[in-house]
Amino acid sequence: MESPISRTNLNCISLADPDVQKSVALLKQACLDSGFFYVVDHGISQEFMDEVFSQSKKFFDLPHSEKMKLLRDEKNRGYTPMLDEILDPENQVNGDYKEGYYIGVEVPADDPEANRPFYGPNQWPSKEVLPKWREVMEQYHREALRVAKSVARIIALALDLDVDFFDRPEMLGEPIATLRLLHYEGKVSNPAKGVYGAGAHSDYGLITLLATDDVVGLQICKDKNAQPQVWEYVAPVKGGFIVNLGDMLERWSNSIFRSTLHRVVLDGRERYSIAYFVEPSHDCVVECLPTCKSESNPPKFPPITCSAYLSQRYKDTHTDLNSYNNSKA
């Protein structure tokens, strides 16, 4: 049986607030409480945000055959069809009722770095079909990374680290930052029957910046161990980001800060959102931070490289690409 669903209130952090300690306190409380918060005054104009959503819709409006020409590759770049991803296999009867598009850090094919997982050239719709698309998405990728770095500096202070802890080359100096456009078709979710826009999951990396349209759908569960689980809707915020912590930050902080279970439950309206996943460099070793352990609180997780961790998580949730061999024409 589903518990009653409320509309949750989250802390809101302004990146333009000169009182940094106030932002640190708000973020710290949010990270201890739910792992979710709002970020506003981030410097990306509403006009440009509207343009990114408009370009995203133009892609998803293309015929299925056109989109399948850009099916995601082994580097997770490109189009993910409806039902491609299953985030909560224990409770979902099908995959997620959403389609998406991955855009990562652009690395030319002849660059040695392109041999790494999650690096390489992106797939782009042709200029004849969508003339401004690449230009808009690359600009958004840059802008969102700037915002993410600003948020990471507040997180560093909240964890009693140097303000530039996450700016180092092995951290966000050379990140695996992935932009993902998402479109949820107008199918009514039914959790009791295992039908979701997106199944319950926590994100993999450091932080996620989420921009949404005004259609409510995102839900969070603050206590995943509660029975029954209580789910609360997160209200969209015009012009701002919903930010949540990923599993890597939970590992880094020794579970002091936590990644929170979330899902998308829809009422039959179409919904568009844009997620920006921020992870450190491939070789970054994610291990307990010195400020997050003590004799009474030893490290809970073994060290792991970012690349190894992400590769396994993506493999666990996405359909095997070989199953599309007959449909990519």
mmCIF file of N, CA, C and O in Angstrom, residues 16-50:
data_model
loop_
_atom_site.group_PDB
_atom_site.id
_atom_site.type_symbol
_atom_site.label_atom_id
_atom_site.label_comp_id
_atom_site.label_asym_id
_atom_site.label_seq_id
_atom_site.Cartn_x
_atom_site.Cartn_y
_atom_site.Cartn_z
ATOM 1 N N ALA A 16 24.254 33.783 -5.587
ATOM 2 C CA ALA A 16 24.616 35.206 -5.573
ATOM 3 C C ALA A 16 24.681 35.761 -4.148
ATOM 4 O O ALA A 16 25.041 36.916 -3.947
ATOM 5 N N ASP A 17 24.346 34.938 -3.157
ATOM 6 C CA ASP A 17 24.344 35.410 -1.766
ATOM 7 C C ASP A 17 25.784 35.609 -1.287
ATOM 8 O O ASP A 17 26.590 34.680 -1.289
ATOM 9 N N PRO A 18 26.129 36.832 -0.852
ATOM 10 C CA PRO A 18 27.503 37.067 -0.367
ATOM 11 C C PRO A 18 27.813 36.371 0.956
ATOM 12 O O PRO A 18 28.977 36.207 1.319
ATOM 13 N N ASP A 19 26.762 35.945 1.664
ATOM 14 C CA ASP A 19 26.951 35.276 2.959
ATOM 15 C C ASP A 19 27.199 33.784 2.710
ATOM 16 O O ASP A 19 26.273 32.965 2.721
ATOM 17 N N VAL A 20 28.472 33.442 2.496
ATOM 18 C CA VAL A 20 28.824 32.068 2.142
ATOM 19 C C VAL A 20 28.476 31.108 3.276
ATOM 20 O O VAL A 20 28.003 29.987 3.039
ATOM 21 N N GLN A 21 28.679 31.541 4.513
ATOM 22 C CA GLN A 21 28.406 30.657 5.647
ATOM 23 C C GLN A 21 26.924 30.296 5.745
ATOM 24 O O GLN A 21 26.559 29.189 6.152
ATOM 25 N N LYS A 22 26.070 31.226 5.335
ATOM 26 C CA LYS A 22 24.631 30.930 5.303
ATOM 27 C C LYS A 22 24.358 29.823 4.285
ATOM 28 O O LYS A 22 23.612 28.872 4.552
ATOM 29 N N SER A 23 24.987 29.929 3.104
ATOM 30 C CA SER A 23 24.814 28.901 2.066
ATOM 31 C C SER A 23 25.338 27.555 2.538
ATOM 32 O O SER A 23 24.720 26.512 2.293
ATOM 33 N N VAL A 24 26.486 27.589 3.228
ATOM 34 C CA VAL A 24 27.068 26.340 3.752
ATOM 35 C C VAL A 24 26.109 25.690 4.754
ATOM 36 O O VAL A 24 25.870 24.478 4.719
ATOM 37 N N ALA A 25 25.536 26.496 5.638
ATOM 38 C CA ALA A 25 24.622 25.966 6.657
ATOM 39 C C ALA A 25 23.363 25.376 6.016
ATOM 40 O O ALA A 25 22.901 24.291 6.406
ATOM 41 N N LEU A 26 22.809 26.081 5.024
ATOM 42 C CA LEU A 26 21.614 25.585 4.328
ATOM 43 C C LEU A 26 21.916 24.274 3.606
ATOM 44 O O LEU A 26 21.133 23.321 3.657
ATOM 45 N N LEU A 27 23.058 24.239 2.926
ATOM 46 C CA LEU A 27 23.421 23.031 2.184
ATOM 47 C C LEU A 27 23.679 21.868 3.136
ATOM 48 O O LEU A 27 23.224 20.747 2.888
ATOM 49 N N LYS A 28 24.376 22.141 4.214
ATOM 50 C CA LYS A 28 24.692 21.070 5.170
ATOM 51 C C LYS A 28 23.416 20.451 5.729
ATOM 52 O O LYS A 28 23.275 19.228 5.809
ATOM 53 N N GLN A 29 22.466 21.312 6.079
ATOM 54 C CA GLN A 29 21.204 20.798 6.616
ATOM 55 C C GLN A 29 20.460 19.971 5.573
ATOM 56 O O GLN A 29 19.910 18.906 5.871
ATOM 57 N N ALA A 30 20.477 20.435 4.320
ATOM 58 C CA ALA A 30 19.804 19.707 3.243
ATOM 59 C C ALA A 30 20.453 18.347 3.006
ATOM 60 O O ALA A 30 19.768 17.342 2.792
ATOM 61 N N CYS A 31 21.779 18.304 3.068
ATOM 62 C CA CYS A 31 22.500 17.062 2.812
ATOM 63 C C CYS A 31 22.301 16.053 3.936
ATOM 64 O O CYS A 31 22.316 14.842 3.700
ATOM 65 N N LEU A 32 22.119 16.546 5.149
ATOM 66 C CA LEU A 32 21.862 15.651 6.283
ATOM 67 C C LEU A 32 20.407 15.173 6.274
ATOM 68 O O LEU A 32 20.095 14.069 6.714
ATOM 69 N N ASP A 33 19.530 16.021 5.758
ATOM 70 C CA ASP A 33 18.098 15.752 5.834
ATOM 71 C C ASP A 33 17.592 14.891 4.668
ATOM 72 O O ASP A 33 17.019 13.827 4.859
ATOM 73 N N SER A 34 17.834 15.368 3.436
ATOM 74 C CA SER A 34 17.226 14.692 2.288
ATOM 75 C C SER A 34 18.177 14.454 1.131
ATOM 76 O O SER A 34 17.867 13.675 0.230
ATOM 77 N N GLY A 35 19.336 15.137 1.112
ATOM 78 C CA GLY A 35 20.232 15.011 -0.041
ATOM 79 C C GLY A 35 19.762 15.787 -1.252
ATOM 80 O O GLY A 35 20.351 15.687 -2.329
ATOM 81 N N PHE A 36 18.689 16.589 -1.098
ATOM 82 C CA PHE A 36 18.147 17.402 -2.193
ATOM 83 C C PHE A 36 18.027 18.851 -1.751
ATOM 84 O O PHE A 36 17.699 19.129 -0.593
ATOM 85 N N PHE A 37 18.266 19.797 -2.676
ATOM 86 C CA PHE A 37 18.070 21.212 -2.390
ATOM 87 C C PHE A 37 17.918 21.961 -3.716
ATOM 88 O O PHE A 37 18.166 21.405 -4.788
ATOM 89 N N TYR A 38 17.461 23.204 -3.622
ATOM 90 C CA TYR A 38 17.334 24.060 -4.813
ATOM 91 C C TYR A 38 18.543 24.981 -4.902
ATOM 92 O O TYR A 38 19.077 25.429 -3.884
ATOM 93 N N VAL A 39 18.936 25.309 -6.138
ATOM 94 C CA VAL A 39 19.956 26.325 -6.383
ATOM 95 C C VAL A 39 19.380 27.355 -7.348
ATOM 96 O O VAL A 39 18.883 26.995 -8.424
ATOM 97 N N VAL A 40 19.428 28.624 -6.934
ATOM 98 C CA VAL A 40 18.936 29.724 -7.776
ATOM 99 C C VAL A 40 20.040 30.768 -7.937
ATOM 100 O O VAL A 40 21.116 30.654 -7.349
ATOM 101 N N ASP A 41 19.757 31.765 -8.764
ATOM 102 C CA ASP A 41 20.726 32.855 -9.027
ATOM 103 C C ASP A 41 22.063 32.282 -9.505
ATOM 104 O O ASP A 41 23.144 32.695 -9.053
ATOM 105 N N HIS A 42 21.989 31.349 -10.430
ATOM 106 C CA HIS A 42 23.179 30.617 -10.885
ATOM 107 C C HIS A 42 23.835 31.220 -12.116
ATOM 108 O O HIS A 42 24.885 30.742 -12.553
ATOM 109 N N GLY A 43 23.219 32.247 -12.686
ATOM 110 C CA GLY A 43 23.867 32.940 -13.797
ATOM 111 C C GLY A 43 23.507 32.436 -15.185
ATOM 112 O O GLY A 43 23.987 32.991 -16.188
ATOM 113 N N ILE A 44 22.681 31.406 -15.293
ATOM 114 C CA ILE A 44 22.198 30.966 -16.607
ATOM 115 C C ILE A 44 20.847 31.635 -16.830
ATOM 116 O O ILE A 44 19.936 31.486 -16.016
ATOM 117 N N SER A 45 20.717 32.380 -17.910
ATOM 118 C CA SER A 45 19.501 33.169 -18.118
ATOM 119 C C SER A 45 18.293 32.278 -18.397
ATOM 120 O O SER A 45 18.420 31.179 -18.953
ATOM 121 N N GLN A 46 17.117 32.790 -18.026
ATOM 122 C CA GLN A 46 15.878 32.057 -18.306
ATOM 123 C C GLN A 46 15.675 31.892 -19.808
ATOM 124 O O GLN A 46 15.192 30.865 -20.283
ATOM 125 N N GLU A 47 16.057 32.922 -20.550
ATOM 126 C CA GLU A 47 15.929 32.884 -22.018
ATOM 127 C C GLU A 47 16.732 31.707 -22.593
ATOM 128 O O GLU A 47 16.251 30.968 -23.457
ATOM 129 N N PHE A 48 17.942 31.506 -22.095
ATOM 130 C CA PHE A 48 18.756 30.405 -22.607
ATOM 131 C C PHE A 48 18.204 29.062 -22.136
ATOM 132 O O PHE A 48 18.181 28.085 -22.897
ATOM 133 N N MET A 49 17.757 28.975 -20.884
ATOM 134 C CA MET A 49 17.157 27.732 -20.409
ATOM 135 C C MET A 49 15.965 27.339 -21.287
ATOM 136 O O MET A 49 15.796 26.167 -21.655
ATOM 137 N N ASP A 50 15.140 28.340 -21.634
ATOM 138 C CA ASP A 50 13.982 28.076 -22.495
ATOM 139 C C ASP A 50 14.423 27.546 -23.855
ATOM 140 O O ASP A 50 13.782 26.660 -24.425
#
